Amino acid sequence: AAMINTLRVFLVWRLVKYWVLNAYPKRHTVSLYTSTRLESVFAIRILFDGWKAGLNGAIVWAISLTFLAYWFRLAEVSACLFEDTTHPQCMDEAALHWTGNGVDFLPKTNDLAFSNAAWAMFVTSTSVGYGDIFPKTHMGRMIA
């Protein structure tokens, strides 16, 4: 369900594209006579042209950080650590500790704060890498 809901974010691009191309009322006529398609690529060129490029780049970066922080948080949370979990596999010791080659590495913890996930994505995107928050799952490492 979370995957489907986050994929709905891509529907916003249709609205942005329409908003950008709406400034060109005769775009269909121009497209017909020049045999070009004024669609997504043209809208992206307009968005990143001139003084608006920095502002629009910052907006795209912020939206990307929010999207990745959401997925990072989903990948790092273990359902076995919730208090009302009754699944039999959650009673296994491997569900409570990260292990590799039979050696315990870290106890699993659920960090449900979105701000921590956003901070981890910000630090990763700026290539600072403080190390205070780091991915513990393979999916979290792929996202980061």
mmCIF file with all atom_site columns, C-alpha atoms in Angstrom:
data_model
loop_
_atom_site.group_PDB
_atom_site.id
_atom_site.type_symbol
_atom_site.label_atom_id
_atom_site.label_alt_id
_atom_site.label_comp_id
_atom_site.label_asym_id
_atom_site.label_entity_id
_atom_site.label_seq_id
_atom_site.pdbx_PDB_ins_code
_atom_site.Cartn_x
_atom_site.Cartn_y
_atom_site.Cartn_z
_atom_site.occupancy
_atom_site.B_iso_or_equiv
_atom_site.pdbx_formal_charge
_atom_site.auth_seq_id
_atom_site.auth_comp_id
_atom_site.auth_asym_id
_atom_site.auth_atom_id
_atom_site.pdbx_PDB_model_num
ATOM 1   C CA . ALA A 1 1   ? 0.000  0.000   0.000   1.00 0.00 ? 1   ALA A CA 1
ATOM 2   C CA . ALA A 1 2   ? 2.851  2.408   0.784   1.00 0.00 ? 2   ALA A CA 1
ATOM 3   C CA . MET A 1 3   ? 4.452  1.756   -2.609  1.00 0.00 ? 3   MET A CA 1
ATOM 4   C CA . ILE A 1 4   ? 1.250  2.575   -4.474  1.00 0.00 ? 4   ILE A CA 1
ATOM 5   C CA . ASN A 1 5   ? 0.709  5.730   -2.449  1.00 0.00 ? 5   ASN A CA 1
ATOM 6   C CA . THR A 1 6   ? 4.212  7.024   -3.091  1.00 0.00 ? 6   THR A CA 1
ATOM 7   C CA . LEU A 1 7   ? 3.963  6.244   -6.787  1.00 0.00 ? 7   LEU A CA 1
ATOM 8   C CA . ARG A 1 8   ? 0.979  8.583   -6.885  1.00 0.00 ? 8   ARG A CA 1
ATOM 9   C CA . VAL A 1 9   ? 3.450  11.425  -6.365  1.00 0.00 ? 9   VAL A CA 1
ATOM 10  C CA . PHE A 1 10  ? 4.402  11.039  -10.016 1.00 0.00 ? 10  PHE A CA 1
ATOM 11  C CA . LEU A 1 11  ? 0.900  12.154  -10.982 1.00 0.00 ? 11  LEU A CA 1
ATOM 12  C CA . VAL A 1 12  ? 1.847  15.622  -9.754  1.00 0.00 ? 12  VAL A CA 1
ATOM 13  C CA . TRP A 1 13  ? 4.224  15.957  -12.700 1.00 0.00 ? 13  TRP A CA 1
ATOM 14  C CA . ARG A 1 14  ? 1.255  16.087  -15.092 1.00 0.00 ? 14  ARG A CA 1
ATOM 15  C CA . LEU A 1 15  ? -0.073 19.121  -13.238 1.00 0.00 ? 15  LEU A CA 1
ATOM 16  C CA . VAL A 1 16  ? 3.338  20.819  -13.206 1.00 0.00 ? 16  VAL A CA 1
ATOM 17  C CA . LYS A 1 17  ? 3.813  20.130  -16.925 1.00 0.00 ? 17  LYS A CA 1
ATOM 18  C CA . TYR A 1 18  ? 0.369  21.530  -17.721 1.00 0.00 ? 18  TYR A CA 1
ATOM 19  C CA . TRP A 1 19  ? 1.074  24.614  -15.588 1.00 0.00 ? 19  TRP A CA 1
ATOM 20  C CA . VAL A 1 20  ? 4.403  25.261  -17.356 1.00 0.00 ? 20  VAL A CA 1
ATOM 21  C CA . LEU A 1 21  ? 3.092  24.661  -20.870 1.00 0.00 ? 21  LEU A CA 1
ATOM 22  C CA . ASN A 1 22  ? -0.072 26.665  -20.235 1.00 0.00 ? 22  ASN A CA 1
ATOM 23  C CA . ALA A 1 23  ? 2.022  29.832  -20.570 1.00 0.00 ? 23  ALA A CA 1
ATOM 24  C CA . TYR A 1 24  ? 2.288  29.011  -24.300 1.00 0.00 ? 24  TYR A CA 1
ATOM 25  C CA . PRO A 1 25  ? -1.306 29.238  -25.588 1.00 0.00 ? 25  PRO A CA 1
ATOM 26  C CA . LYS A 1 26  ? -0.425 28.336  -29.209 1.00 0.00 ? 26  LYS A CA 1
ATOM 27  C CA . ARG A 1 27  ? 1.841  25.433  -28.295 1.00 0.00 ? 27  ARG A CA 1
ATOM 28  C CA . HIS A 1 28  ? -0.210 22.950  -30.291 1.00 0.00 ? 28  HIS A CA 1
ATOM 29  C CA . THR A 1 29  ? 0.067  25.033  -33.461 1.00 0.00 ? 29  THR A CA 1
ATOM 30  C CA . VAL A 1 30  ? 3.809  25.527  -32.996 1.00 0.00 ? 30  VAL A CA 1
ATOM 31  C CA . SER A 1 31  ? 4.227  21.824  -32.302 1.00 0.00 ? 31  SER A CA 1
ATOM 32  C CA . LEU A 1 32  ? 2.329  20.932  -35.469 1.00 0.00 ? 32  LEU A CA 1
ATOM 33  C CA . TYR A 1 33  ? 4.289  23.254  -37.785 1.00 0.00 ? 33  TYR A CA 1
ATOM 34  C CA . THR A 1 34  ? 7.721  22.495  -36.358 1.00 0.00 ? 34  THR A CA 1
ATOM 35  C CA . SER A 1 35  ? 7.108  18.747  -36.032 1.00 0.00 ? 35  SER A CA 1
ATOM 36  C CA . THR A 1 36  ? 8.298  18.763  -32.440 1.00 0.00 ? 36  THR A CA 1
ATOM 37  C CA . ARG A 1 37  ? 6.613  17.524  -29.335 1.00 0.00 ? 37  ARG A CA 1
ATOM 38  C CA . LEU A 1 38  ? 6.243  20.078  -26.567 1.00 0.00 ? 38  LEU A CA 1
ATOM 39  C CA . GLU A 1 39  ? 5.905  17.709  -23.659 1.00 0.00 ? 39  GLU A CA 1
ATOM 40  C CA . SER A 1 40  ? 7.959  16.766  -20.597 1.00 0.00 ? 40  SER A CA 1
ATOM 41  C CA . VAL A 1 41  ? 11.429 17.530  -21.978 1.00 0.00 ? 41  VAL A CA 1
ATOM 42  C CA . PHE A 1 42  ? 10.325 20.972  -23.120 1.00 0.00 ? 42  PHE A CA 1
ATOM 43  C CA . ALA A 1 43  ? 8.706  21.658  -19.735 1.00 0.00 ? 43  ALA A CA 1
ATOM 44  C CA . ILE A 1 44  ? 11.910 20.639  -17.930 1.00 0.00 ? 44  ILE A CA 1
ATOM 45  C CA . ARG A 1 45  ? 13.949 22.952  -20.163 1.00 0.00 ? 45  ARG A CA 1
ATOM 46  C CA . ILE A 1 46  ? 11.630 25.829  -19.342 1.00 0.00 ? 46  ILE A CA 1
ATOM 47  C CA . LEU A 1 47  ? 11.766 25.085  -15.609 1.00 0.00 ? 47  LEU A CA 1
ATOM 48  C CA . PHE A 1 48  ? 15.571 25.064  -15.584 1.00 0.00 ? 48  PHE A CA 1
ATOM 49  C CA . ASP A 1 49  ? 16.132 28.067  -17.815 1.00 0.00 ? 49  ASP A CA 1
ATOM 50  C CA . GLY A 1 50  ? 17.275 31.463  -16.557 1.00 0.00 ? 50  GLY A CA 1
ATOM 51  C CA . TRP A 1 51  ? 17.036 32.766  -13.029 1.00 0.00 ? 51  TRP A CA 1
ATOM 52  C CA . LYS A 1 52  ? 14.431 30.149  -12.052 1.00 0.00 ? 52  LYS A CA 1
ATOM 53  C CA . ALA A 1 53  ? 16.883 27.274  -12.439 1.00 0.00 ? 53  ALA A CA 1
ATOM 54  C CA . GLY A 1 54  ? 18.355 27.588  -8.933  1.00 0.00 ? 54  GLY A CA 1
ATOM 55  C CA . LEU A 1 55  ? 14.979 27.933  -7.251  1.00 0.00 ? 55  LEU A CA 1
ATOM 56  C CA . ASN A 1 56  ? 13.429 25.053  -9.175  1.00 0.00 ? 56  ASN A CA 1
ATOM 57  C CA . GLY A 1 57  ? 16.503 22.898  -8.549  1.00 0.00 ? 57  GLY A CA 1
ATOM 58  C CA . ALA A 1 58  ? 16.172 23.528  -4.808  1.00 0.00 ? 58  ALA A CA 1
ATOM 59  C CA . ILE A 1 59  ? 12.481 22.621  -4.933  1.00 0.00 ? 59  ILE A CA 1
ATOM 60  C CA . VAL A 1 60  ? 13.188 19.364  -6.801  1.00 0.00 ? 60  VAL A CA 1
ATOM 61  C CA . TRP A 1 61  ? 15.979 18.563  -4.319  1.00 0.00 ? 61  TRP A CA 1
ATOM 62  C CA . ALA A 1 62  ? 13.701 19.172  -1.310  1.00 0.00 ? 62  ALA A CA 1
ATOM 63  C CA . ILE A 1 63  ? 10.922 17.033  -2.777  1.00 0.00 ? 63  ILE A CA 1
ATOM 64  C CA . SER A 1 64  ? 13.426 14.259  -3.543  1.00 0.00 ? 64  SER A CA 1
ATOM 65  C CA . LEU A 1 65  ? 14.799 14.388  0.006   1.00 0.00 ? 65  LEU A CA 1
ATOM 66  C CA . THR A 1 66  ? 11.295 14.109  1.440   1.00 0.00 ? 66  THR A CA 1
ATOM 67  C CA . PHE A 1 67  ? 10.442 11.186  -0.839  1.00 0.00 ? 67  PHE A CA 1
ATOM 68  C CA . LEU A 1 68  ? 13.690 9.332   -0.039  1.00 0.00 ? 68  LEU A CA 1
ATOM 69  C CA . ALA A 1 69  ? 13.399 10.030  3.701   1.00 0.00 ? 69  ALA A CA 1
ATOM 70  C CA . TYR A 1 70  ? 9.939  8.451   3.685   1.00 0.00 ? 70  TYR A CA 1
ATOM 71  C CA . TRP A 1 71  ? 11.276 5.310   1.987   1.00 0.00 ? 71  TRP A CA 1
ATOM 72  C CA . PHE A 1 72  ? 14.368 5.227   4.201   1.00 0.00 ? 72  PHE A CA 1
ATOM 73  C CA . ARG A 1 73  ? 12.145 5.290   7.280   1.00 0.00 ? 73  ARG A CA 1
ATOM 74  C CA . LEU A 1 74  ? 9.962  2.496   5.870   1.00 0.00 ? 74  LEU A CA 1
ATOM 75  C CA . ALA A 1 75  ? 13.006 0.345   5.099   1.00 0.00 ? 75  ALA A CA 1
ATOM 76  C CA . GLU A 1 76  ? 14.572 0.758   8.523   1.00 0.00 ? 76  GLU A CA 1
ATOM 77  C CA . VAL A 1 77  ? 11.510 0.003   10.681  1.00 0.00 ? 77  VAL A CA 1
ATOM 78  C CA . SER A 1 78  ? 11.026 -3.568  11.869  1.00 0.00 ? 78  SER A CA 1
ATOM 79  C CA . ALA A 1 79  ? 7.459  -4.665  12.597  1.00 0.00 ? 79  ALA A CA 1
ATOM 80  C CA . CYS A 1 80  ? 8.773  -7.180  15.138  1.00 0.00 ? 80  CYS A CA 1
ATOM 81  C CA . LEU A 1 81  ? 9.703  -4.399  17.547  1.00 0.00 ? 81  LEU A CA 1
ATOM 82  C CA . PHE A 1 82  ? 6.185  -3.071  17.977  1.00 0.00 ? 82  PHE A CA 1
ATOM 83  C CA . GLU A 1 83  ? 4.584  -3.925  21.310  1.00 0.00 ? 83  GLU A CA 1
ATOM 84  C CA . ASP A 1 84  ? 1.490  -5.642  19.910  1.00 0.00 ? 84  ASP A CA 1
ATOM 85  C CA . THR A 1 85  ? 3.314  -7.983  17.489  1.00 0.00 ? 85  THR A CA 1
ATOM 86  C CA . THR A 1 86  ? 2.269  -11.620 17.842  1.00 0.00 ? 86  THR A CA 1
ATOM 87  C CA . HIS A 1 87  ? 3.799  -13.142 14.720  1.00 0.00 ? 87  HIS A CA 1
ATOM 88  C CA . PRO A 1 88  ? 5.764  -16.362 15.534  1.00 0.00 ? 88  PRO A CA 1
ATOM 89  C CA . GLN A 1 89  ? 8.827  -15.286 13.508  1.00 0.00 ? 89  GLN A CA 1
ATOM 90  C CA . CYS A 1 90  ? 9.143  -12.180 15.685  1.00 0.00 ? 90  CYS A CA 1
ATOM 91  C CA . MET A 1 91  ? 9.864  -14.382 18.705  1.00 0.00 ? 91  MET A CA 1
ATOM 92  C CA . ASP A 1 92  ? 13.078 -15.613 17.074  1.00 0.00 ? 92  ASP A CA 1
ATOM 93  C CA . GLU A 1 93  ? 16.332 -14.068 18.324  1.00 0.00 ? 93  GLU A CA 1
ATOM 94  C CA . ALA A 1 94  ? 17.317 -13.120 14.753  1.00 0.00 ? 94  ALA A CA 1
ATOM 95  C CA . ALA A 1 95  ? 14.325 -10.796 14.622  1.00 0.00 ? 95  ALA A CA 1
ATOM 96  C CA . LEU A 1 96  ? 15.767 -8.708  17.461  1.00 0.00 ? 96  LEU A CA 1
ATOM 97  C CA . HIS A 1 97  ? 19.431 -8.386  16.414  1.00 0.00 ? 97  HIS A CA 1
ATOM 98  C CA . TRP A 1 98  ? 21.215 -7.665  13.162  1.00 0.00 ? 98  TRP A CA 1
ATOM 99  C CA . THR A 1 99  ? 23.468 -10.591 12.445  1.00 0.00 ? 99  THR A CA 1
ATOM 100 C CA . GLY A 1 100 ? 26.035 -11.437 9.825   1.00 0.00 ? 100 GLY A CA 1
ATOM 101 C CA . ASN A 1 101 ? 27.921 -14.722 9.523   1.00 0.00 ? 101 ASN A CA 1
ATOM 102 C CA . GLY A 1 102 ? 26.490 -15.778 12.859  1.00 0.00 ? 102 GLY A CA 1
ATOM 103 C CA . VAL A 1 103 ? 27.853 -12.729 14.729  1.00 0.00 ? 103 VAL A CA 1
ATOM 104 C CA . ASP A 1 104 ? 25.532 -10.218 16.416  1.00 0.00 ? 104 ASP A CA 1
ATOM 105 C CA . PHE A 1 105 ? 26.193 -6.707  15.192  1.00 0.00 ? 105 PHE A CA 1
ATOM 106 C CA . LEU A 1 106 ? 23.569 -4.367  16.609  1.00 0.00 ? 106 LEU A CA 1
ATOM 107 C CA . PRO A 1 107 ? 20.295 -4.687  18.430  1.00 0.00 ? 107 PRO A CA 1
ATOM 108 C CA . LYS A 1 108 ? 17.407 -3.657  16.183  1.00 0.00 ? 108 LYS A CA 1
ATOM 109 C CA . THR A 1 109 ? 15.714 -0.410  17.124  1.00 0.00 ? 109 THR A CA 1
ATOM 110 C CA . ASN A 1 110 ? 12.750 1.347   15.586  1.00 0.00 ? 110 ASN A CA 1
ATOM 111 C CA . ASP A 1 111 ? 13.395 5.004   14.933  1.00 0.00 ? 111 ASP A CA 1
ATOM 112 C CA . LEU A 1 112 ? 9.989  6.259   13.871  1.00 0.00 ? 112 LEU A CA 1
ATOM 113 C CA . ALA A 1 113 ? 10.944 9.952   13.740  1.00 0.00 ? 113 ALA A CA 1
ATOM 114 C CA . PHE A 1 114 ? 10.663 11.289  10.205  1.00 0.00 ? 114 PHE A CA 1
ATOM 115 C CA . SER A 1 115 ? 13.055 14.105  11.093  1.00 0.00 ? 115 SER A CA 1
ATOM 116 C CA . ASN A 1 116 ? 15.870 11.602  11.682  1.00 0.00 ? 116 ASN A CA 1
ATOM 117 C CA . ALA A 1 117 ? 15.240 9.985   8.299   1.00 0.00 ? 117 ALA A CA 1
ATOM 118 C CA . ALA A 1 118 ? 15.168 13.407  6.626   1.00 0.00 ? 118 ALA A CA 1
ATOM 119 C CA . TRP A 1 119 ? 18.420 14.329  8.381   1.00 0.00 ? 119 TRP A CA 1
ATOM 120 C CA . ALA A 1 120 ? 20.037 11.096  7.171   1.00 0.00 ? 120 ALA A CA 1
ATOM 121 C CA . MET A 1 121 ? 18.991 11.831  3.575   1.00 0.00 ? 121 MET A CA 1
ATOM 122 C CA . PHE A 1 122 ? 20.191 15.445  3.834   1.00 0.00 ? 122 PHE A CA 1
ATOM 123 C CA . VAL A 1 123 ? 23.589 14.400  5.163   1.00 0.00 ? 123 VAL A CA 1
ATOM 124 C CA . THR A 1 124 ? 23.869 11.699  2.501   1.00 0.00 ? 124 THR A CA 1
ATOM 125 C CA . SER A 1 125 ? 22.900 14.051  -0.331  1.00 0.00 ? 125 SER A CA 1
ATOM 126 C CA . THR A 1 126 ? 25.426 16.678  0.717   1.00 0.00 ? 126 THR A CA 1
ATOM 127 C CA . SER A 1 127 ? 28.092 13.946  1.045   1.00 0.00 ? 127 SER A CA 1
ATOM 128 C CA . VAL A 1 128 ? 29.006 15.030  4.577   1.00 0.00 ? 128 VAL A CA 1
ATOM 129 C CA . GLY A 1 129 ? 28.230 11.701  6.226   1.00 0.00 ? 129 GLY A CA 1
ATOM 130 C CA . TYR A 1 130 ? 28.469 12.422  9.951   1.00 0.00 ? 130 TYR A CA 1
ATOM 131 C CA . GLY A 1 131 ? 27.702 8.811   10.846  1.00 0.00 ? 131 GLY A CA 1
ATOM 132 C CA . ASP A 1 132 ? 25.186 9.586   13.580  1.00 0.00 ? 132 ASP A CA 1
ATOM 133 C CA . ILE A 1 133 ? 22.399 7.960   11.567  1.00 0.00 ? 133 ILE A CA 1
ATOM 134 C CA . PHE A 1 134 ? 23.239 5.162   9.168   1.00 0.00 ? 134 PHE A CA 1
ATOM 135 C CA . PRO A 1 135 ? 21.233 2.517   7.313   1.00 0.00 ? 135 PRO A CA 1
ATOM 136 C CA . LYS A 1 136 ? 21.087 -0.926  8.856   1.00 0.00 ? 136 LYS A CA 1
ATOM 137 C CA . THR A 1 137 ? 19.105 -2.811  6.199   1.00 0.00 ? 137 THR A CA 1
ATOM 138 C CA . HIS A 1 138 ? 19.964 -3.589  2.598   1.00 0.00 ? 138 HIS A CA 1
ATOM 139 C CA . MET A 1 139 ? 16.947 -1.614  1.384   1.00 0.00 ? 139 MET A CA 1
ATOM 140 C CA . GLY A 1 140 ? 17.983 1.347   3.535   1.00 0.00 ? 140 GLY A CA 1
ATOM 141 C CA . ARG A 1 141 ? 21.482 1.214   2.053   1.00 0.00 ? 141 ARG A CA 1
ATOM 142 C CA . MET A 1 142 ? 20.091 1.187   -1.474  1.00 0.00 ? 142 MET A CA 1
ATOM 143 C CA . ILE A 1 143 ? 17.940 4.227   -0.722  1.00 0.00 ? 143 ILE A CA 1
ATOM 144 C CA . ALA A 1 144 ? 20.764 6.115   0.958   1.00 0.00 ? 144 ALA A CA 1
#
